[in-house]
mmCIF file of C-alpha atoms in Angstrom:
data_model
loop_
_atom_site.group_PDB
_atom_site.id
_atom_site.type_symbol
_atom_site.label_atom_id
_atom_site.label_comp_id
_atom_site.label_asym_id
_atom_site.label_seq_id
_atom_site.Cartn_x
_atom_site.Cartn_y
_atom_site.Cartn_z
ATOM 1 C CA UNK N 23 6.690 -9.907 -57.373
ATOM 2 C CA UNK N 24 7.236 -6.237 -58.107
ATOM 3 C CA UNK N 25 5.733 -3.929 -60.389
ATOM 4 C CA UNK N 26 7.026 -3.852 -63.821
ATOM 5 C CA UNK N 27 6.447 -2.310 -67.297
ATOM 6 C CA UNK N 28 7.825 -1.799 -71.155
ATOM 7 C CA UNK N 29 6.938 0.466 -73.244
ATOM 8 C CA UNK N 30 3.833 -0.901 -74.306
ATOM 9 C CA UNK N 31 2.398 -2.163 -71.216
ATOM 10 C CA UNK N 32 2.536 -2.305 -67.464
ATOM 11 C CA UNK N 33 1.576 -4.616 -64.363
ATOM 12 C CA UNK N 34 0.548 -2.982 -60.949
ATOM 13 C CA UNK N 35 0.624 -5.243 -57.572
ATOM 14 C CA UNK N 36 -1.834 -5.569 -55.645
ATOM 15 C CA UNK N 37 -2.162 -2.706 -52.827
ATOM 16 C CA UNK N 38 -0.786 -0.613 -55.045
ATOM 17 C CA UNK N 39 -1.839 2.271 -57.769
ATOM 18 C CA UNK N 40 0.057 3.764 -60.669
ATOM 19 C CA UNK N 41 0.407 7.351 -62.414
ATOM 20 C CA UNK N 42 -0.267 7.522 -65.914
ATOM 21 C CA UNK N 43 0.658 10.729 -68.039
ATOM 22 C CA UNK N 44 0.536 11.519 -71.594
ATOM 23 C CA UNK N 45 2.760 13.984 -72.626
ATOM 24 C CA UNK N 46 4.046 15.162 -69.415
ATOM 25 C CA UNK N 47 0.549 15.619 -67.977
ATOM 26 C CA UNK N 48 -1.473 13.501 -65.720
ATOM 27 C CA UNK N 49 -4.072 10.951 -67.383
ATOM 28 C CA UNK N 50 -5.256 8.589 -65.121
ATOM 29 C CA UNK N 51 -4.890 6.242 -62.439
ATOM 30 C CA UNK N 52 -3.961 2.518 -63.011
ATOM 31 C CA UNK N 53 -5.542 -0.090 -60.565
ATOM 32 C CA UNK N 54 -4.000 -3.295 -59.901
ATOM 33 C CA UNK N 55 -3.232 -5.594 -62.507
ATOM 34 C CA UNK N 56 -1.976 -5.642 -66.147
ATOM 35 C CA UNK N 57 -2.104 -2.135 -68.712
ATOM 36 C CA UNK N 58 -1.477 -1.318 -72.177
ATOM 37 C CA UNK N 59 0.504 1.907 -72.802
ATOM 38 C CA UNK N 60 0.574 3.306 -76.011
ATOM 39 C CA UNK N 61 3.763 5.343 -76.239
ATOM 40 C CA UNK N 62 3.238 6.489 -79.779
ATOM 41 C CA UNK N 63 0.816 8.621 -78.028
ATOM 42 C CA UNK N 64 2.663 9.738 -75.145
ATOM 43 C CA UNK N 65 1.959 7.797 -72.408
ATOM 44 C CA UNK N 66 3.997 6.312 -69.867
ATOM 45 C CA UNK N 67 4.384 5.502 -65.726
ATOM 46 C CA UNK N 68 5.039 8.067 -64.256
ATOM 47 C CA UNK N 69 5.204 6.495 -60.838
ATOM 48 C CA UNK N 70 3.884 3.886 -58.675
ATOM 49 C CA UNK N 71 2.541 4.569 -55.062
ATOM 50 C CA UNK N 72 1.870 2.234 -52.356
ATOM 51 C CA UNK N 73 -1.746 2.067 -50.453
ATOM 52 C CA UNK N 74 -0.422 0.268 -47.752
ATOM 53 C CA UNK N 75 -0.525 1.459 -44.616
ATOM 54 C CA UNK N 76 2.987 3.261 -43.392
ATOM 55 C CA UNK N 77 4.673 4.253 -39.906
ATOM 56 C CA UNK N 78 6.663 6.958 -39.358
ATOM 57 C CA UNK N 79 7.968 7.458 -35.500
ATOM 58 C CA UNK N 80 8.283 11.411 -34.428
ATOM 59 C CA UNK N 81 10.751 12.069 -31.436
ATOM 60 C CA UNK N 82 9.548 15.529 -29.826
ATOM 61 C CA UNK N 83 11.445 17.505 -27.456
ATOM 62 C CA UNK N 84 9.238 20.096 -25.566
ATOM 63 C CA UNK N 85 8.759 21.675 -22.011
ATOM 64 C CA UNK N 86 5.548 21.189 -20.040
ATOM 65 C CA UNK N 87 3.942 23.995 -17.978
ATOM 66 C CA UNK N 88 5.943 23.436 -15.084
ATOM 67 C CA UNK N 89 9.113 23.628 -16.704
ATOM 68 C CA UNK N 90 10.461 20.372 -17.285
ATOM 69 C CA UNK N 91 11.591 18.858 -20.921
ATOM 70 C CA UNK N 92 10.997 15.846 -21.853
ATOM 71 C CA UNK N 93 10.925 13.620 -25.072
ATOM 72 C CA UNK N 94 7.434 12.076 -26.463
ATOM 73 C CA UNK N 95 8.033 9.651 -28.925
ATOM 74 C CA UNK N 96 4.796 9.717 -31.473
ATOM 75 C CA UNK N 97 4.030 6.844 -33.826
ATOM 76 C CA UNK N 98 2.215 8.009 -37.209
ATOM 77 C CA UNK N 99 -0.125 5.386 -39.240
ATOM 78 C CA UNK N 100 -1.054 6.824 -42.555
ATOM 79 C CA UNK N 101 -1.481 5.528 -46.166
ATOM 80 C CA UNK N 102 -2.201 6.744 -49.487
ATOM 81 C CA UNK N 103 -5.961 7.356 -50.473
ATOM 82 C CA UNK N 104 -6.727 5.474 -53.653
ATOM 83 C CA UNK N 105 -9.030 8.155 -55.403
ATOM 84 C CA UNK N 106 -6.631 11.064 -54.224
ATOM 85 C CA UNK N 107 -3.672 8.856 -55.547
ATOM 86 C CA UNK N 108 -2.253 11.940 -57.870
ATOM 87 C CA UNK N 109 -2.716 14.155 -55.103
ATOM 88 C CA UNK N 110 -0.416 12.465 -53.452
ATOM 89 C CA UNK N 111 2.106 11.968 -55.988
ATOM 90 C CA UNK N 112 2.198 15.529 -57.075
ATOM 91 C CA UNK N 113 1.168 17.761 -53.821
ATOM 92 C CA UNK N 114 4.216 16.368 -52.274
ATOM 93 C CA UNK N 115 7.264 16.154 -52.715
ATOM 94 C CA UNK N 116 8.038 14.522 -49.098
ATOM 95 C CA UNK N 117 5.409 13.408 -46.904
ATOM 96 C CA UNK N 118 7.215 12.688 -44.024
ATOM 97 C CA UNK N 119 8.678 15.435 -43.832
ATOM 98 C CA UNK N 120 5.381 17.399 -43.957
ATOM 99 C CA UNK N 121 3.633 15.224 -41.567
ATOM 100 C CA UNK N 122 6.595 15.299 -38.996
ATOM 101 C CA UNK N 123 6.601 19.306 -39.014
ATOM 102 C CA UNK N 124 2.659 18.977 -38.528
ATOM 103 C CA UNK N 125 3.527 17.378 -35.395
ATOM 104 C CA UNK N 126 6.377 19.402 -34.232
ATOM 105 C CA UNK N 127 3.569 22.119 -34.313
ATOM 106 C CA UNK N 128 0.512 20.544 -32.542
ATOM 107 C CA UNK N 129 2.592 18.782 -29.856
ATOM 108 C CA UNK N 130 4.544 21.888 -28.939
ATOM 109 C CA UNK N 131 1.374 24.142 -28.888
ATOM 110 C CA UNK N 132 -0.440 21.665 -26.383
ATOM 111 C CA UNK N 133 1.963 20.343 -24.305
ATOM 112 C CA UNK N 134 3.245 23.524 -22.738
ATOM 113 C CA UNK N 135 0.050 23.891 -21.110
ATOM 114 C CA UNK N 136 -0.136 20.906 -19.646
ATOM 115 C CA UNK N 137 1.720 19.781 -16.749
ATOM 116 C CA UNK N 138 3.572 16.713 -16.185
ATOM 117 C CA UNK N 139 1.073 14.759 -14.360
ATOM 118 C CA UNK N 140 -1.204 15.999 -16.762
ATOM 119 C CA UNK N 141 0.446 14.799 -20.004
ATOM 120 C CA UNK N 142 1.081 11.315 -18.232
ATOM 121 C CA UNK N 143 -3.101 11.516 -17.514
ATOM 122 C CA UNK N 144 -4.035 12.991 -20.842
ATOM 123 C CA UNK N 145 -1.309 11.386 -23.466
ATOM 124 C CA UNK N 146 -4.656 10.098 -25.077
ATOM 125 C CA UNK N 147 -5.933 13.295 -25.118
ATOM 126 C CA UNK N 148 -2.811 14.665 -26.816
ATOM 127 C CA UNK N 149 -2.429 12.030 -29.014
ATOM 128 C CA UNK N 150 -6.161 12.486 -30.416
ATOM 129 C CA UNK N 151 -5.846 16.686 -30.950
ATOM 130 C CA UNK N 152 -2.617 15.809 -33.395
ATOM 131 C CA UNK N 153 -4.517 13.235 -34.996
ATOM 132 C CA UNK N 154 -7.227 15.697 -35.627
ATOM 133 C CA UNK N 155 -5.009 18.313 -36.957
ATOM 134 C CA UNK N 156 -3.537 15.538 -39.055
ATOM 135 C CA UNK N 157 -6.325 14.031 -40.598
ATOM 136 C CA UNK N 158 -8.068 17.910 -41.331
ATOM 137 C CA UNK N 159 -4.128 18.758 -43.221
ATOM 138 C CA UNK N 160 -2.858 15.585 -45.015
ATOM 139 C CA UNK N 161 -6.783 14.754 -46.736
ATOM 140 C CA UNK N 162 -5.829 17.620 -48.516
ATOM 141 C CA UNK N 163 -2.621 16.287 -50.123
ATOM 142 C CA UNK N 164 -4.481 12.297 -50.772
ATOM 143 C CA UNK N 165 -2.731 11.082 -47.614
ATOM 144 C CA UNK N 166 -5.206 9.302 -44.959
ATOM 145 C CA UNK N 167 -3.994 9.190 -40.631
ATOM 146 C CA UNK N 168 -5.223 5.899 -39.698
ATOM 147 C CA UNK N 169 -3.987 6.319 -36.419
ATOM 148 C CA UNK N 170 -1.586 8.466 -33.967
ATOM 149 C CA UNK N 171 -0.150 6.543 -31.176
ATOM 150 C CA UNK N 172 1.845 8.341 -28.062
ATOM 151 C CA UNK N 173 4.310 5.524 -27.613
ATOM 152 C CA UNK N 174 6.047 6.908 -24.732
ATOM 153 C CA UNK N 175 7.042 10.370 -22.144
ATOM 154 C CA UNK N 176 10.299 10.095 -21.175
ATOM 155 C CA UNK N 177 11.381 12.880 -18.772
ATOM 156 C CA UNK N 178 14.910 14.361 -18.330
ATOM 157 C CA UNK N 179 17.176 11.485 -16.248
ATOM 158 C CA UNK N 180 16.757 13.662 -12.961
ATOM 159 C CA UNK N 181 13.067 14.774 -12.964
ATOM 160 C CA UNK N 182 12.398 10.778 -13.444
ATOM 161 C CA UNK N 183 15.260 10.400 -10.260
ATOM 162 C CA UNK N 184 13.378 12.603 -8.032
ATOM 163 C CA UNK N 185 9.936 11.110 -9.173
ATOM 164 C CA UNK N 186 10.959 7.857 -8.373
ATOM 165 C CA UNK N 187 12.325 8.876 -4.819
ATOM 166 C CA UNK N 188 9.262 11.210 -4.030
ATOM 167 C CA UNK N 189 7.123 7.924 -5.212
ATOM 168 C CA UNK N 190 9.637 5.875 -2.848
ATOM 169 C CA UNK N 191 9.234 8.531 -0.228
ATOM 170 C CA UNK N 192 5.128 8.026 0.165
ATOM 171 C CA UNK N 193 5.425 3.951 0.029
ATOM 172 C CA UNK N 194 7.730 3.887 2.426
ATOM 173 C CA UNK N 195 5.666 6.681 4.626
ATOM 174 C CA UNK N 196 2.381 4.629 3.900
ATOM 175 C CA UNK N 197 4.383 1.529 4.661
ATOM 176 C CA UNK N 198 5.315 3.169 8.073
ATOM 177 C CA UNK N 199 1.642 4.184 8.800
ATOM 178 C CA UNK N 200 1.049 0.298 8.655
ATOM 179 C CA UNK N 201 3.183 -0.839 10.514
ATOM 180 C CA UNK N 202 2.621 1.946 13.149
ATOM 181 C CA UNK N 203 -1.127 0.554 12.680
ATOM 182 C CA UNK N 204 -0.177 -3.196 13.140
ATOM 183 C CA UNK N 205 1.858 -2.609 16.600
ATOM 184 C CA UNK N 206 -0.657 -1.042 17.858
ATOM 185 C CA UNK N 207 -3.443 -3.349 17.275
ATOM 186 C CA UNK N 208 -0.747 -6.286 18.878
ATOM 187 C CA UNK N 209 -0.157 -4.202 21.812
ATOM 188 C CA UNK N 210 -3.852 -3.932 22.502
ATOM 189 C CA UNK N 211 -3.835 -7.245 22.253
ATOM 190 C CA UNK N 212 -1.355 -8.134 24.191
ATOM 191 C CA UNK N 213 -2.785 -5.929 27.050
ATOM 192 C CA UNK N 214 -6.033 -7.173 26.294
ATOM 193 C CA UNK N 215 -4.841 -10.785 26.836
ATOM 194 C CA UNK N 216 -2.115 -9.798 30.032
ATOM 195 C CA UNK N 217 -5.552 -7.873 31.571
ATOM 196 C CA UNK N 218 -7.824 -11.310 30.647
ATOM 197 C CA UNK N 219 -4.989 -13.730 32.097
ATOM 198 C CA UNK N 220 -4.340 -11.890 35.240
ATOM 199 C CA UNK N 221 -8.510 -11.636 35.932
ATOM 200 C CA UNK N 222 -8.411 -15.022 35.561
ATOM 201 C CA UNK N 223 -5.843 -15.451 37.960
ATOM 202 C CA UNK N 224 -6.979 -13.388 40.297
ATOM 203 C CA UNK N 225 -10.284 -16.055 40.363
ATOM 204 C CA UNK N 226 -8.203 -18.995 40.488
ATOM 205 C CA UNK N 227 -6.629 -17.668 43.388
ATOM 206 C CA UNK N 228 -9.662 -16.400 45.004
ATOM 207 C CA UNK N 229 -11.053 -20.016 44.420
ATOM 208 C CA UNK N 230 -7.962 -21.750 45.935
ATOM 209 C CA UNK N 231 -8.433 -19.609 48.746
ATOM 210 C CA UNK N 232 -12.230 -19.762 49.180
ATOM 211 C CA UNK N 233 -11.823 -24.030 48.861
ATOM 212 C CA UNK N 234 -8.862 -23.712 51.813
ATOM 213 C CA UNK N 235 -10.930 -21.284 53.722
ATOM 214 C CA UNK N 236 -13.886 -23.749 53.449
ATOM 215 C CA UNK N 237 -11.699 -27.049 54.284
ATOM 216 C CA UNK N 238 -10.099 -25.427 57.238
ATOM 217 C CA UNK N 239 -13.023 -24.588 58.860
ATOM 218 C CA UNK N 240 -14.527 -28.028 57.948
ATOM 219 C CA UNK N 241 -11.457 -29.844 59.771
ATOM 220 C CA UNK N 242 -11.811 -27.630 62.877
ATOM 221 C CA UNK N 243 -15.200 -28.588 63.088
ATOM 222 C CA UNK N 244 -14.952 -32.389 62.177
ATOM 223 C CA UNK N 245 -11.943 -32.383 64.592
ATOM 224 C CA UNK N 246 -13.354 -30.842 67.104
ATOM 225 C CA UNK N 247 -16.526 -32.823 67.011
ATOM 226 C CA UNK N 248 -14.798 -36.116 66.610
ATOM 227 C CA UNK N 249 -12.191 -35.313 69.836
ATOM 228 C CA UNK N 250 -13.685 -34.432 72.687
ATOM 229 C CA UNK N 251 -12.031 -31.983 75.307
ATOM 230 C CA UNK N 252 -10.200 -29.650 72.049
ATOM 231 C CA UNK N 253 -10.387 -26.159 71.348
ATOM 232 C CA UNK N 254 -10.301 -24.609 67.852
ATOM 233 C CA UNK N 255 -7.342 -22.774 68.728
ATOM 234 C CA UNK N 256 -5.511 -26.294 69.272
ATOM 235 C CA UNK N 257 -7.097 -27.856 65.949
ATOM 236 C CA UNK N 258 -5.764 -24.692 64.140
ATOM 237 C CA UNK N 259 -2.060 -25.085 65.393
ATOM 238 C CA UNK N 260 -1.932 -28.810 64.467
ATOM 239 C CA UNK N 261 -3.132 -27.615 61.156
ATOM 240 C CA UNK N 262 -0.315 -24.501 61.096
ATOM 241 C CA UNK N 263 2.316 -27.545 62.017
ATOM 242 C CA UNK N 264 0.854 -29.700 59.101
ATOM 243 C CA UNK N 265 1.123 -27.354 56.352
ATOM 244 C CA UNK N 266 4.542 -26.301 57.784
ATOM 245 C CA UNK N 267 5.967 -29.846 57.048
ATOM 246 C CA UNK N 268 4.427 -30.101 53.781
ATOM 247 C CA UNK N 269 5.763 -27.181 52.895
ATOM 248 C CA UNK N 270 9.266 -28.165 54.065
ATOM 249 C CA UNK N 271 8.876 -31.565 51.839
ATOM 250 C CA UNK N 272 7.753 -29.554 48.617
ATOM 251 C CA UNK N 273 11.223 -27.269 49.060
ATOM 252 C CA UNK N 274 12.829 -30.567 49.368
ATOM 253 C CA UNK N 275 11.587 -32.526 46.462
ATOM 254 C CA UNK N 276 12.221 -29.597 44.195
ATOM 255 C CA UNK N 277 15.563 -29.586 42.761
ATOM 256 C CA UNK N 278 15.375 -26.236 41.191
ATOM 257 C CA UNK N 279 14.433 -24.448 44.813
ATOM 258 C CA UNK N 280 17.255 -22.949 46.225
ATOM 259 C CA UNK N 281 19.046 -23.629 49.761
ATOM 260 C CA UNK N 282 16.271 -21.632 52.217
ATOM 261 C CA UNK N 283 17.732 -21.722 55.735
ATOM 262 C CA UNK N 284 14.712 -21.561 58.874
ATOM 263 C CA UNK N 285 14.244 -22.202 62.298
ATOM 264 C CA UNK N 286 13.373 -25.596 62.713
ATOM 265 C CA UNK N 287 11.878 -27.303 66.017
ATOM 266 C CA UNK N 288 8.824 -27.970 68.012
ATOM 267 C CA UNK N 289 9.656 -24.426 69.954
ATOM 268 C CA UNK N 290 9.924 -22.284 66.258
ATOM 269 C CA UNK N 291 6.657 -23.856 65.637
ATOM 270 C CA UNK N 292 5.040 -22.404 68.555
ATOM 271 C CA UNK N 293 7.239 -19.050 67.831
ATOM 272 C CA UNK N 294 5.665 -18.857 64.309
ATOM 273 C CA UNK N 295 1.618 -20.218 65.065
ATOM 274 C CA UNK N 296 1.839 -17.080 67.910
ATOM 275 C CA UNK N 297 4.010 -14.583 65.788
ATOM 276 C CA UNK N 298 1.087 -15.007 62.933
ATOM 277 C CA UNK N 299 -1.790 -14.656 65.948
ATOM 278 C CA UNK N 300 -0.408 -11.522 67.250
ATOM 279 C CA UNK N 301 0.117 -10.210 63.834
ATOM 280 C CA UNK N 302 -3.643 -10.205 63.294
ATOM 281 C CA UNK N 303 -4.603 -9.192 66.627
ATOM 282 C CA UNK N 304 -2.113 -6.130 66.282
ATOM 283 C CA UNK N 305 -4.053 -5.926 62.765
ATOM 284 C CA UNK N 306 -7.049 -5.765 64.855
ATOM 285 C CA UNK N 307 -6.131 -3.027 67.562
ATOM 286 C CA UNK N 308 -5.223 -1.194 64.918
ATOM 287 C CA UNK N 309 -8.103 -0.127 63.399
ATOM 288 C CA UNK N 310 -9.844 0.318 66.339
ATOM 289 C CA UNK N 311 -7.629 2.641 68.053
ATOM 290 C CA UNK N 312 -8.198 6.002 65.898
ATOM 291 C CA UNK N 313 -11.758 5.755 67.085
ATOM 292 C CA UNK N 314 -10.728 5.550 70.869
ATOM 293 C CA UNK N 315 -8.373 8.380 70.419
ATOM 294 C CA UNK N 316 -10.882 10.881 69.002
ATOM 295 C CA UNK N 317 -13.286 9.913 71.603
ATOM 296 C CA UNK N 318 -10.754 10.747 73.921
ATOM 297 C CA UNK N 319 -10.109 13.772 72.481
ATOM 298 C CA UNK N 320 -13.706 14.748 72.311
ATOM 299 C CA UNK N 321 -14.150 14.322 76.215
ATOM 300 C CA UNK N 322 -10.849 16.423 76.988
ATOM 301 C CA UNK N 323 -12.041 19.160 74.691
ATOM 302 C CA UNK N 324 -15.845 18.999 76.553
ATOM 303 C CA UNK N 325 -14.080 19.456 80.260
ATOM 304 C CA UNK N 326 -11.583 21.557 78.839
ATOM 305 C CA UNK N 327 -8.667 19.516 80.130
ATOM 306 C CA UNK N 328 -6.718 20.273 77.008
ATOM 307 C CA UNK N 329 -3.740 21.619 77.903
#
């Protein structure tokens, strides 16, 4: 339902307010519902304004304080004040039009000193000084700002191209850092585990060798105990010539050994029990020759037989 009137009487809608005049000039205000005119003595609508409130988007183009342009789109709620109604109908002539230029003006006097960072940070900030300047202007003209929304910053197409690669830059940096972070922490780790294993190697073997070391000697002396007229040294070869076999049967039941060619016969037995007995009394001499040399050396140089 719309408004309507005749000449001798008018209906107003709800959330809205009309303009009354007698005789060109301004009367009153009509509230909503139903009016009698009385044309005989001049009075008529002039005009019917809406109090509900309106929108009105602003596109801006401007240049921040380092230099780059870009495009803030402003959204504008206003409506008409009821008791400044004929303000409103006869201040102006076009309020959009006023309030746009208001923006143009506040926008591009604040922005430029802001950066682009800072605008992103502070679009609340901007928003809130236009709405100020706003609110102080229109009362004036029986126009209310409800509210003033910065709906979006849009940047020229290349400033938001490098932004996104500089922002794709320091993920992929930060990215790298973790990664960097992660191998390192598995390489420790893994040392931490190869240095672990191999200590407990190192035991096991020392064990097995300890238990052998103990069981040999426990053999000799069982052996030689048990067998009257036999040496250590002969208990020790039998056990050299026992191991040898075994170890001959574990190469053979392996299938996955390779072909391992040896000397093989009571003689090479002999050959190997002596070859490892000479080794360790070579071993032996070893070490202590150094000392008999220097004492030798010492005498010489006492005498003076050095030649």
């Amino acid at each position: 339902m719309g408004n309507s009137c005749c000449c001798l009487c008018m209906c107003v809608d709800q959330a809205s307010i009309g303009v009354i005049e007698k005789w060109g000039r301004f009367q009153r205000l009509a509230e909503p519902g139903f009016h009698f005119l009385n044309p005989c003595a001049g009075q008529w609508v002039a005009g019917i304004l809406s109090t509900r409130i309106q929108s009105l988007d602003v596109k801006i183009e401007t240049k921040t304080k380092d230099n780059v342009f870009v495009h803030l789109v402003c959204c504008i709620q206003y409506r008409v004040v009821k008791v400044n109604a004929d303000d409103a109908f006869y201040e102006l002539q076009n309020p959009k039009e006023q309030i746009q230029a208001y923006v143009f003006d506040v926008v591009r006097a604040l922005v430029p000193r802001m950066t682009l960072d800072e605008v992103f940070e502070q679009k609340g900030e901007v928003a809130k000084s236009v709405l100020e300047e706003l609110e102080k202007v229109m009362r004036e003209y029986g126009y209310s700002i409800e509210h003033m929304l910065m709906v979006d910053i849009i940047p020229d197409t290349s400033v938001r191209k490098a932004m996104n690669e500089i922002n794709a830059a320091q993920r992929l940096q930060l990215a790298n850092v973790y990664k960097g972070e992660a191998e390192k922490v598995l390489q420790v780790k893994r040392a931490e585990a190869d240095a672990e294993a191999k200590y407990l190697g190192g035991v096991g073997v020392a064990r097995q060798r300890q238990a052998i070391t103990d069981g040999l000697r426990e053999n000799i002396l069982n052996f030689s105990h048990k067998v009257e007229g036999t040496s250590s040294k002969e208990v020790m070869d039998l056990i050299m010539v026992t191991q040898y076999f075994d170890t001959i049967k574990d190469l053979g039941n392996n299938s996955k050994n390779t072909t391992v060619f040896l000397p093989h016969g009571p003689g090479d037995i002999r050959d190997i029990s002596d070859q490892i007995r000479n080794g360790l009394l070579e071993a032996s001499a070893a070490k202590t020759r150094p000392e008999e040399l220097r004492r030798k050396y010492f005498v010489d140089f006492a005498f003076g037989e050095i030649v």
